[in-house]
XYZ file of C-alpha atoms in Angstrom:
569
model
C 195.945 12.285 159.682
C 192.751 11.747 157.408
C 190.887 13.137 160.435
C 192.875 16.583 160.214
C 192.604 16.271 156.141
C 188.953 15.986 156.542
C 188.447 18.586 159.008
C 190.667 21.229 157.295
C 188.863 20.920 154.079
C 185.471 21.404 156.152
C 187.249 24.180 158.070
C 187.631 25.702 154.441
C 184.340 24.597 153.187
C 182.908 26.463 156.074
C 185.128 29.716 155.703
C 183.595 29.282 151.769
C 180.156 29.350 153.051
C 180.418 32.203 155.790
C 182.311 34.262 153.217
C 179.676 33.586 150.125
C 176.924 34.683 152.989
C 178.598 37.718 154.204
C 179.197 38.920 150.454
C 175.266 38.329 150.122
C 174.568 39.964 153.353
C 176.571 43.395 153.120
C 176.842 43.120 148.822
C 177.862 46.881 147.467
C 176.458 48.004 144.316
C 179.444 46.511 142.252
C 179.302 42.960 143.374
C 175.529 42.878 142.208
C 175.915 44.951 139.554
C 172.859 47.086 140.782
C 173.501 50.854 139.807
C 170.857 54.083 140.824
C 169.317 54.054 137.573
C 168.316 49.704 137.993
C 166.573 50.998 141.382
C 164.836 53.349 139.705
C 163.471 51.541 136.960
C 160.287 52.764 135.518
C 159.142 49.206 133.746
C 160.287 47.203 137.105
C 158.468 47.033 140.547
C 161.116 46.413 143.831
C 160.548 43.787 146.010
C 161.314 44.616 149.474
C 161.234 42.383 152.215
C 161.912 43.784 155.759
C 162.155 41.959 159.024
C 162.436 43.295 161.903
C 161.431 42.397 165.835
C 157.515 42.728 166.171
C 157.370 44.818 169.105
C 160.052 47.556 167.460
C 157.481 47.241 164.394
C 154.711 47.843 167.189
C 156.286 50.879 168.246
C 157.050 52.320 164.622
C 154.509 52.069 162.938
C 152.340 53.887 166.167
C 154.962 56.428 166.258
C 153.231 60.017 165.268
C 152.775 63.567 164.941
C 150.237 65.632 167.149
C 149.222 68.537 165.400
C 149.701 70.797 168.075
C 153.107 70.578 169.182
C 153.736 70.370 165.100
C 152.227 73.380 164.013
C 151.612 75.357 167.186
C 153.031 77.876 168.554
C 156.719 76.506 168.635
C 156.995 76.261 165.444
C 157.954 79.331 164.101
C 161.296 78.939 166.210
C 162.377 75.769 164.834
C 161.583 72.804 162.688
C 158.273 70.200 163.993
C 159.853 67.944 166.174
C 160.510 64.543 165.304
C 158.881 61.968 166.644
C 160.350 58.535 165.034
C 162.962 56.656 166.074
C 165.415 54.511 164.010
C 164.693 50.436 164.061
C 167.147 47.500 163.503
C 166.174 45.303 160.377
C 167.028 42.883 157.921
C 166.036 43.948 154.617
C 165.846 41.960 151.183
C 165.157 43.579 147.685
C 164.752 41.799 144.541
C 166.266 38.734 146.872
C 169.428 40.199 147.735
C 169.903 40.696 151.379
C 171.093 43.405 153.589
C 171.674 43.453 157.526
C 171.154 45.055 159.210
C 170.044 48.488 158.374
C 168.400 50.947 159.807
C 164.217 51.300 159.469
C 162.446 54.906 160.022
C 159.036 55.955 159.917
C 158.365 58.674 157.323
C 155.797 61.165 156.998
C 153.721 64.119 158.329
C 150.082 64.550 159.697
C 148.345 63.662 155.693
C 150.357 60.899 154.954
C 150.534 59.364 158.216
C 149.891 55.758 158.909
C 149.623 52.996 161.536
C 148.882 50.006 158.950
C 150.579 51.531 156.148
C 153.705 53.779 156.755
C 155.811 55.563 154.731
C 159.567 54.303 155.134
C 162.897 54.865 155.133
C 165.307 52.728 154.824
C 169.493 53.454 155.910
C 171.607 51.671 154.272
C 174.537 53.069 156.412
C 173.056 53.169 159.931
C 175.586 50.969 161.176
C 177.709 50.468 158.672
C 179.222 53.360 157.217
C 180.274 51.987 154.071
C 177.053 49.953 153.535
C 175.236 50.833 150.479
C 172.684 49.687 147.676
C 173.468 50.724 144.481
C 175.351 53.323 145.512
C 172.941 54.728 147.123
C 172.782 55.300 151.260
C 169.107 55.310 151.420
C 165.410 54.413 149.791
C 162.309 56.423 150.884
C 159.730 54.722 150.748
C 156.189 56.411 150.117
C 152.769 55.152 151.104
C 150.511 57.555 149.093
C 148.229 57.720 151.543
C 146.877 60.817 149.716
C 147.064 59.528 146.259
C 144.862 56.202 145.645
C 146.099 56.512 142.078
C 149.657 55.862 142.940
C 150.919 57.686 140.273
C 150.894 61.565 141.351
C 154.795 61.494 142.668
C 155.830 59.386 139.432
C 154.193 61.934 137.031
C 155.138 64.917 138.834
C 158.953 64.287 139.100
C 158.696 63.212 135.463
C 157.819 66.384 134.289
C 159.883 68.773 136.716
C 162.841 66.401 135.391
C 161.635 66.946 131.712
C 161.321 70.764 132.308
C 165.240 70.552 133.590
C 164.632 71.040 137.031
C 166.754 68.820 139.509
C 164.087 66.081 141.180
C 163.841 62.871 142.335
C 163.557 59.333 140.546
C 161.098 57.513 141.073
C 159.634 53.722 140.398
C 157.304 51.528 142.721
C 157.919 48.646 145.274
C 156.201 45.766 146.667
C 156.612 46.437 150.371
C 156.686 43.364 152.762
C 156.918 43.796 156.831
C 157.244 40.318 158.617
C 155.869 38.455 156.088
C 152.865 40.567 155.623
C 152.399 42.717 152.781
C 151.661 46.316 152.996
C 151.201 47.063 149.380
C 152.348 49.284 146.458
C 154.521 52.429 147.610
C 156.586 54.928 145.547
C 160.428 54.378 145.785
C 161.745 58.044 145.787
C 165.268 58.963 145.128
C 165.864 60.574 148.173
C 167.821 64.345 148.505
C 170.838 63.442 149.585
C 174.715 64.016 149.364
C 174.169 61.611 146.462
C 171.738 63.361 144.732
C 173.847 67.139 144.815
C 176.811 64.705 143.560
C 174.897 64.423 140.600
C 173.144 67.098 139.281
C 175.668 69.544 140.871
C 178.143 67.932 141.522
C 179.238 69.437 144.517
C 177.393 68.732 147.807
C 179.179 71.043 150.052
C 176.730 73.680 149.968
C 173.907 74.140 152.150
C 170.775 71.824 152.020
C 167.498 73.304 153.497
C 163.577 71.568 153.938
C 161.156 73.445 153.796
C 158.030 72.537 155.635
C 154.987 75.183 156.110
C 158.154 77.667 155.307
C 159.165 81.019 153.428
C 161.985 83.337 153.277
C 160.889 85.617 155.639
C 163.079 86.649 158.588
C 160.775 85.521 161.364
C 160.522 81.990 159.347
C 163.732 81.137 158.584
C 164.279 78.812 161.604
C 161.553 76.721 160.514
C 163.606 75.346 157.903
C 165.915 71.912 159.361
C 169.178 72.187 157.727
C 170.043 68.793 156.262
C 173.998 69.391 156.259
C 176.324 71.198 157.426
C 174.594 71.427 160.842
C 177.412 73.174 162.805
C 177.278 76.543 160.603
C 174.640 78.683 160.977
C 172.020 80.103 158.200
C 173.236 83.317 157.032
C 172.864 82.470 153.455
C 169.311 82.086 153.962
C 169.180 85.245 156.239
C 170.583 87.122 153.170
C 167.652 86.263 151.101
C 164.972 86.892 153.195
C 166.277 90.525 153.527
C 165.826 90.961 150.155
C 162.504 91.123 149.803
C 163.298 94.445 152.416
C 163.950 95.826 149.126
C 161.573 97.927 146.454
C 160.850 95.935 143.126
C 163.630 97.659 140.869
C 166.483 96.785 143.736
C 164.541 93.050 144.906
C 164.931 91.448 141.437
C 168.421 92.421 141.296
C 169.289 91.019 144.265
C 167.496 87.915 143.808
C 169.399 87.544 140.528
C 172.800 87.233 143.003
C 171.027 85.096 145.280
C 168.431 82.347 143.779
C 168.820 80.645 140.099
C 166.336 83.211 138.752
C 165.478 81.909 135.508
C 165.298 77.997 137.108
C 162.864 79.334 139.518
C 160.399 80.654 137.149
C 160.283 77.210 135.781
C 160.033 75.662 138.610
C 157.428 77.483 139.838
C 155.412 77.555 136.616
C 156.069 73.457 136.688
C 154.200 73.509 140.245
C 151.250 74.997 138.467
C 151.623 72.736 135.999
C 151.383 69.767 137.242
C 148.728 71.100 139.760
C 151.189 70.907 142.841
C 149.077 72.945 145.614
C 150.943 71.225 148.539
C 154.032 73.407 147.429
C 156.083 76.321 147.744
C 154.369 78.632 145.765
C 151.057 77.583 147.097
C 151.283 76.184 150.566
C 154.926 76.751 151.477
C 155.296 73.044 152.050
C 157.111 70.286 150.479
C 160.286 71.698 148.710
C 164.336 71.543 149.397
C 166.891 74.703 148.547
C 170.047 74.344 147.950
C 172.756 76.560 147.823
C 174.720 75.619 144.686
C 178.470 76.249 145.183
C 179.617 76.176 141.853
C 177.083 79.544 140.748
C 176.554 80.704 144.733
C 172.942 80.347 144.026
C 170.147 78.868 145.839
C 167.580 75.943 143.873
C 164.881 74.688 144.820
C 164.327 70.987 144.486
C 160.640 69.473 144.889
C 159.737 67.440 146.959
C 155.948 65.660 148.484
C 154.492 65.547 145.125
C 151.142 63.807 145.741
C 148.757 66.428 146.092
C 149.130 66.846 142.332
C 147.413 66.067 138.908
C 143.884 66.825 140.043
C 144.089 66.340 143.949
C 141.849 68.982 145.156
C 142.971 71.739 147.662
C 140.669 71.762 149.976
C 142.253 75.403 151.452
C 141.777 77.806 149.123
C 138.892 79.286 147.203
C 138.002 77.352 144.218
C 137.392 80.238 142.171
C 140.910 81.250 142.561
C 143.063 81.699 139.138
C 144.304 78.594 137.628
C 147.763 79.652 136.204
C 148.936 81.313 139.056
C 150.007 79.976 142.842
C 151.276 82.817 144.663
C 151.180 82.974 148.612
C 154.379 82.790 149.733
C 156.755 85.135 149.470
C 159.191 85.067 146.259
C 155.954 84.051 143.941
C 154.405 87.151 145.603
C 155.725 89.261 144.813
C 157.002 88.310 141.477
C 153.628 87.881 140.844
C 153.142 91.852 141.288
C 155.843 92.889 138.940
C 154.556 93.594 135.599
C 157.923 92.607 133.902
C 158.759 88.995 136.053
C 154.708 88.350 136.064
C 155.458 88.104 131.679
C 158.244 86.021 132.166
C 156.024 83.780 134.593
C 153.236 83.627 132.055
C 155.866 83.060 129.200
C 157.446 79.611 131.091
C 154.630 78.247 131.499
C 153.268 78.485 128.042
C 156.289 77.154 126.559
C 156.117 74.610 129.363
C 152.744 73.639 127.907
C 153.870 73.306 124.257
C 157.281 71.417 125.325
C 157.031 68.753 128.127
C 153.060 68.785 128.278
C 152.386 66.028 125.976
C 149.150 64.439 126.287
C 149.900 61.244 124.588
C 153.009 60.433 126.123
C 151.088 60.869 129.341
C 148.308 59.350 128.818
C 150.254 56.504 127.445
C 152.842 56.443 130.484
C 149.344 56.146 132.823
C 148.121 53.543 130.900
C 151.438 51.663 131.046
C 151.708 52.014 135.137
C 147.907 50.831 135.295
C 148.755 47.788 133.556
C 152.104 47.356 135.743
C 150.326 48.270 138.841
C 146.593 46.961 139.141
C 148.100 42.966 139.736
C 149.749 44.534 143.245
C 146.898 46.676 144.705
C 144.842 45.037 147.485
C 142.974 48.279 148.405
C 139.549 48.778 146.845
C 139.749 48.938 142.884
C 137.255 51.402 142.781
C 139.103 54.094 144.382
C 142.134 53.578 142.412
C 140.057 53.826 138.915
C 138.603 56.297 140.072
C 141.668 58.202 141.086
C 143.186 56.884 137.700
C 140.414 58.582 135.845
C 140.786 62.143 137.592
C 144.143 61.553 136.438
C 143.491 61.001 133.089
C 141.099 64.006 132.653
C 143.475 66.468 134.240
C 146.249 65.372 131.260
C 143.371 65.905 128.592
C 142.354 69.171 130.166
C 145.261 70.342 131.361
C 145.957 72.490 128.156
C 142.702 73.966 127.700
C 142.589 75.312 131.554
C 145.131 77.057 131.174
C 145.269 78.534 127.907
C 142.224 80.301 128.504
C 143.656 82.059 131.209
C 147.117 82.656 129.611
C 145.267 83.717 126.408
C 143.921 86.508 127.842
C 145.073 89.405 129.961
C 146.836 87.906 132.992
C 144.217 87.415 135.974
C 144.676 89.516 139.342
C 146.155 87.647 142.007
C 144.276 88.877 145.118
C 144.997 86.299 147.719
C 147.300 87.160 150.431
C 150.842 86.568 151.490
C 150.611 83.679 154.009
C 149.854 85.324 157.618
C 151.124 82.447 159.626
C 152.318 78.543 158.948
C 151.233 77.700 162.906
C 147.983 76.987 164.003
C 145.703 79.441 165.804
C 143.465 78.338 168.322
C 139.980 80.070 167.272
C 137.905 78.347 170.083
C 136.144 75.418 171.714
C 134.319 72.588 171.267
C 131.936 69.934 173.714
C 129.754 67.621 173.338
C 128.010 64.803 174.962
C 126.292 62.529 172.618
C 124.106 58.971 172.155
C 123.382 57.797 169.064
C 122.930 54.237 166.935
C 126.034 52.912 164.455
C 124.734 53.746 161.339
C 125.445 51.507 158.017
C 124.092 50.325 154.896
C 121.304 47.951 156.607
C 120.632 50.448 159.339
C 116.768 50.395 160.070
C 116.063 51.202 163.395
C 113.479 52.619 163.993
C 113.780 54.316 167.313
C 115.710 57.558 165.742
C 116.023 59.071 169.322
C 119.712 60.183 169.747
C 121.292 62.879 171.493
C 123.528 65.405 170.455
C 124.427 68.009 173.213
C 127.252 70.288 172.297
C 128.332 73.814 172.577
C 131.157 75.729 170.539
C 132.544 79.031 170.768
C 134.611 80.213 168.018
C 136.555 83.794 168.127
C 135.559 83.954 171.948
C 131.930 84.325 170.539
C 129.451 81.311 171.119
C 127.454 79.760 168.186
C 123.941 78.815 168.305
C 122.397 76.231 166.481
C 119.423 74.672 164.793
C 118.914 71.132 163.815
C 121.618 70.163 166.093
C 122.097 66.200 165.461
C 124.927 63.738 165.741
C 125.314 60.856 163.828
C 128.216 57.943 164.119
C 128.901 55.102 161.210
C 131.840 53.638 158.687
C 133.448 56.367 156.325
C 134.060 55.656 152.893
C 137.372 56.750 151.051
C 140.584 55.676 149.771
C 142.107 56.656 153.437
C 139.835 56.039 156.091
C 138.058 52.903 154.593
C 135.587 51.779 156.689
C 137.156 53.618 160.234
C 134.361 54.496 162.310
C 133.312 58.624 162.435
C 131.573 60.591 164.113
C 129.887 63.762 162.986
C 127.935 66.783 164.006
C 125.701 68.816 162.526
C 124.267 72.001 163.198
C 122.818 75.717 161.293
C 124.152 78.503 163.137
C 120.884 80.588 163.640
C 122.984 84.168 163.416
C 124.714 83.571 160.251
C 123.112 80.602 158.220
C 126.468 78.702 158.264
C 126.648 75.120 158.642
C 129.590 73.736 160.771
C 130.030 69.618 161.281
C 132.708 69.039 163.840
C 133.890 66.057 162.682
C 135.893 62.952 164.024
C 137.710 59.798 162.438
C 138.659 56.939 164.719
C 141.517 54.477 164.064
C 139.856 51.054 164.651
C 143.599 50.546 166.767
C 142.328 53.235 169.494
C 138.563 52.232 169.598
C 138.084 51.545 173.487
C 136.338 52.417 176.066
C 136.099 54.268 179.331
C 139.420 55.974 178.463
C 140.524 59.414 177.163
C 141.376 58.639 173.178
C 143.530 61.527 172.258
C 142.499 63.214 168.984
C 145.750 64.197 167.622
C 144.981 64.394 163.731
C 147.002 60.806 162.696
C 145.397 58.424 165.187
C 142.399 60.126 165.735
C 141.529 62.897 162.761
C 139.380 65.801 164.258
C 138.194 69.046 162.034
C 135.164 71.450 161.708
C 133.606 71.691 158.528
C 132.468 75.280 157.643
C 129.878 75.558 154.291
C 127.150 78.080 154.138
C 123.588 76.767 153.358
C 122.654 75.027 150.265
C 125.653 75.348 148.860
C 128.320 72.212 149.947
C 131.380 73.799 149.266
C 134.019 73.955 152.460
C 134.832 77.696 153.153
C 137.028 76.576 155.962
C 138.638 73.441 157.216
C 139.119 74.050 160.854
C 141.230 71.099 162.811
C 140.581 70.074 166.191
C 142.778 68.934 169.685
C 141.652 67.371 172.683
C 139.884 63.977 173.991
C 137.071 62.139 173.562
C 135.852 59.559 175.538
C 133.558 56.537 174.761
C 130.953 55.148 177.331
C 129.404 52.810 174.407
C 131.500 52.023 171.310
C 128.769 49.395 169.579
C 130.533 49.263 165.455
C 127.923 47.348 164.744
C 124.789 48.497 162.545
C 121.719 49.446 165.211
C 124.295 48.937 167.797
C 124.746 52.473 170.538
C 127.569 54.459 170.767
C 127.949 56.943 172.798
C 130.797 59.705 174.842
C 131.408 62.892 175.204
C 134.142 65.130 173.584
C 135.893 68.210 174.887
C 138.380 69.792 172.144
C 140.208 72.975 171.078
C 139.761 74.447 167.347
C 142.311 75.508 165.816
C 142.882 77.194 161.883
C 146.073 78.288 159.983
C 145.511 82.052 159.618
C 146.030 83.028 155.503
């Protein structure tokens, strides 16, 4: 009898236990009292713990884009094909656990990574009803692009500020296995969640856009999000729109897109400096056709080519206040009447949610929060931090001048194509020494033997030479390149095919595919004594490595055979 009396209260004492461990295990928002806004928390960093089996993380993280069958010539009939997979995981944040969930690589070709990737994480992969704080997924963002960290933050800030819908955003600690990856950006994702709340309705229709425009021959290159079994008419309608003469278009937009939200959202792009976007690049943005006004928004999205980042595609002497080569910016743009309303947004823009001390403070603030956590080399991220910090003071200024006087001509373009072209050929056979900061040999014999045809004409060059070493930079730290050199004799140009390696693929006597993630190829285009790029020119094929010496003095040596390939503006 005490036997069964002891037993039964372990029996209970064990129910107790599994019970307390499967609350911890598959906890909902209420029983941790953890709501969207907690997640989001500017002033608090996430820590987030995942485990999952090492060869699945193997596979993941390797898991990427080639640039070809992204961008080629597919890809104006459908969306770039997907090439991650969903992962089984335990994850813990802020030391509450959840199992298992699902794990997903994120990310295009720039923001790509094998020892860093961007994440998502599902909640409700397999279970439905599994959520955290309310909330059926985090995205997880590596800024791979941004050694600052604190483009996306800033960005979203201000679109949010200026009243357009867009994402919250804080920053996590990110562990894999018990190894820690670093600081990322935790990014409300657009989800059913997110049209719940600033529309709140999310039956309408939920578009990406990536390398995309409303333009009939584009249209399937937008991946519908929801609502997958009905087709895209709604989009269809807009793009025949711009069919239409001026007097008739802007009408008909007015039916069909949130007119006056657009023009801020497109003056808040050149704002904030977004070139990766819709009105510049056609890239990185959701619609979303609002049921409760039958109107499309757009939402941004990808927001770290921003607050000084560079674009290294069009010409830097190029108009400051205005980002116009797709389609609705266009030829808005053109208008006299909607090219004054443009202008008008984003000087009140300026004078209402441009605050320089609030920013500069808020950067100062995440520098302090941030600098404990970052493992990567301190100079690039004060470095980054600084560019940041004289784009805020300059900001104003920049664009004042323009929008004080008469507004500039916008002579670029619409966008020709958003797939690749292949322009020509490149080969090469080479031999040369690893190059690095001790690097004295002096036997400077190397050999550099290529040939490259571009628009089925070949170029010849002078002071062809080849030379291999470490790069330096925030995203290829110390991963071995090498680069080409050559004048071409006809027209005085000088092109440098040039390749980055992933340490990972570094073998050799075996074709390394160079598929712009693992292995980064591109020809460099300038014209002599001046070192401005002209063109950026990407590269596709194999190179293969008879010597691969990563050592200073050490050979290396292989030859490369490779398609070129350039987005046609």
């Amino acid at each position: 009898m005490q036997f069964k009396i002891m037993f039964s209260k372990l029996t209970v004492a064990l129910l107790f236990l599994v019970l307390i461990t499967a609350v911890s295990i598959y906890s909902d928002t209420g029983s941790n009292n953890i709501s969207a806004d907690s997640i989001f928390n500017p002033q608090h960093i996430l820590e987030i713990k995942i485990t999952m089996a090492e060869k699945d993380w193997d596979l993941m993280r390797k898991e990427r884009h080639d640039v070809v069958a992204a961008l080629g010539p597919n890809r104006i009939e459908k969306p770039e094909p997907d090439p991650y997979n969903i992962y089984k995981a335990e994850v813990v944040i802020d030391g509450v656990k959840y199992l298992p969930v699902g794990i997903k690589k994120r990310g295009f070709l720039g923001s790509t990574s094998l020892r860093k990737p961007s994440l998502g994480i599902r909640f409700n992969e397999y279970d439905k009803q599994s959520k955290f704080g309310g909330l059926k997924r985090l995205s997880l963002n590596n800024n791979q692009q941004d050694p600052s960290f604190v483009h996306q933050f800033l960005t979203y800030k201000i679109f949010r500020e200026a009243g357009i819908p867009a994402p919250l955003c804080n920053f996590a600690k990110v562990y894999v296995n018990g190894k820690y990856l670093g600081i990322y950006s935790n990014v409300e994702a657009i989800t059913d969640e997110f049209l719940k709340k600033h529309f709140g309705d999310d039956s309408g229709n939920l578009y990406e856009g990536q390398l995309s425009d409303f333009r009939p021959v584009w249209v399937e290159t937008f991946e519908k999000k929801n609502n997958k079994s009905k087709g895209k008419d709604d989009l269809l309608l807009l793009t025949k729109a711009f069919e239409l003469d001026d007097d008739h278009l802007i009408e008909q937009l007015n039916e069909l897109i949130d007119f006056d939200e657009y023009l801020t959202y497109w003056a808040t792009e050149v704002l904030t400096g977004h070139w990766d976007s819709y009105s510049n690049n056609g890239n990185n943005f959701f619609v979303y056709n609002n049921p409760a006004k039958k109107k499309f928004v757009f939402i941004p999205w990808g927001a770290d080519s921003t607050f000084g980042d560079v674009d290294p595609y069009s010409p830097s002497n190029k108009p400051l206040t205005v980002m116009a080569t797709s389609i609705l910016p266009w030829r808005l743009y053109k208008i006299e009447k909607t090219r004054e309303q443009y202008r008008e947004r984003l000087r009140k823009l300026l004078d209402t949610v441009w605050n320089e001390n609030a920013l500069s403070n808020t950067v100062e603030q995440l520098e302090t929060m941030l600098k404990p956590h970052i493992e990567s080399d301190h100079n690039h991220f004060n470095s980054a931090l600084n560019r940041v910090k004289n784009f805020i003071q300059n900001r104003r200024s920049a664009l004042k001048k323009e929008l004080d006087a008469p507004a500039p001509e916008w002579n670029s373009p619409l966008r020709q194509s958003n797939i690749l072209q292949k322009i020509g050929q490149f080969t090469a056979d080479f031999d040369t020494y690893w190059r690095g900061l001790s690097y004295n040999n002096s036997d400077t014999r190397t050999k550099a033997n290529f040939r490259m045809f571009l628009d089925g004409k070949r170029q010849w060059f002078i002071g062809s030479s080849v030379s291999a070493g470490p790069i330096k930079g925030p995203r290829f730290n110390n991963f071995p390149s090498i680069a080409f050199f050559g004048i071409e004799i006809r027209t005085g140009k000088w092109l440098i095919p040039v390749l980055i390696i992933d340490p990972e693929f570094i073998e050799s006597n075996k074709p390394i595919k160079i598929d712009n993630t693992a292995v980064f190829g591109a020809v460099i285009e300038g014209k002599i004594l001046e070192f401005n790029i002209k063109s950026l020119n990407l590269m596709s094929g194999t190179i293969f490595l008879n010597k691969i010496g990563t050592n200073v003095n050490e050979r290396i040596s292989g030859k490369i055979q490779a398609d070129i390939y350039k987005f046609l503006k």
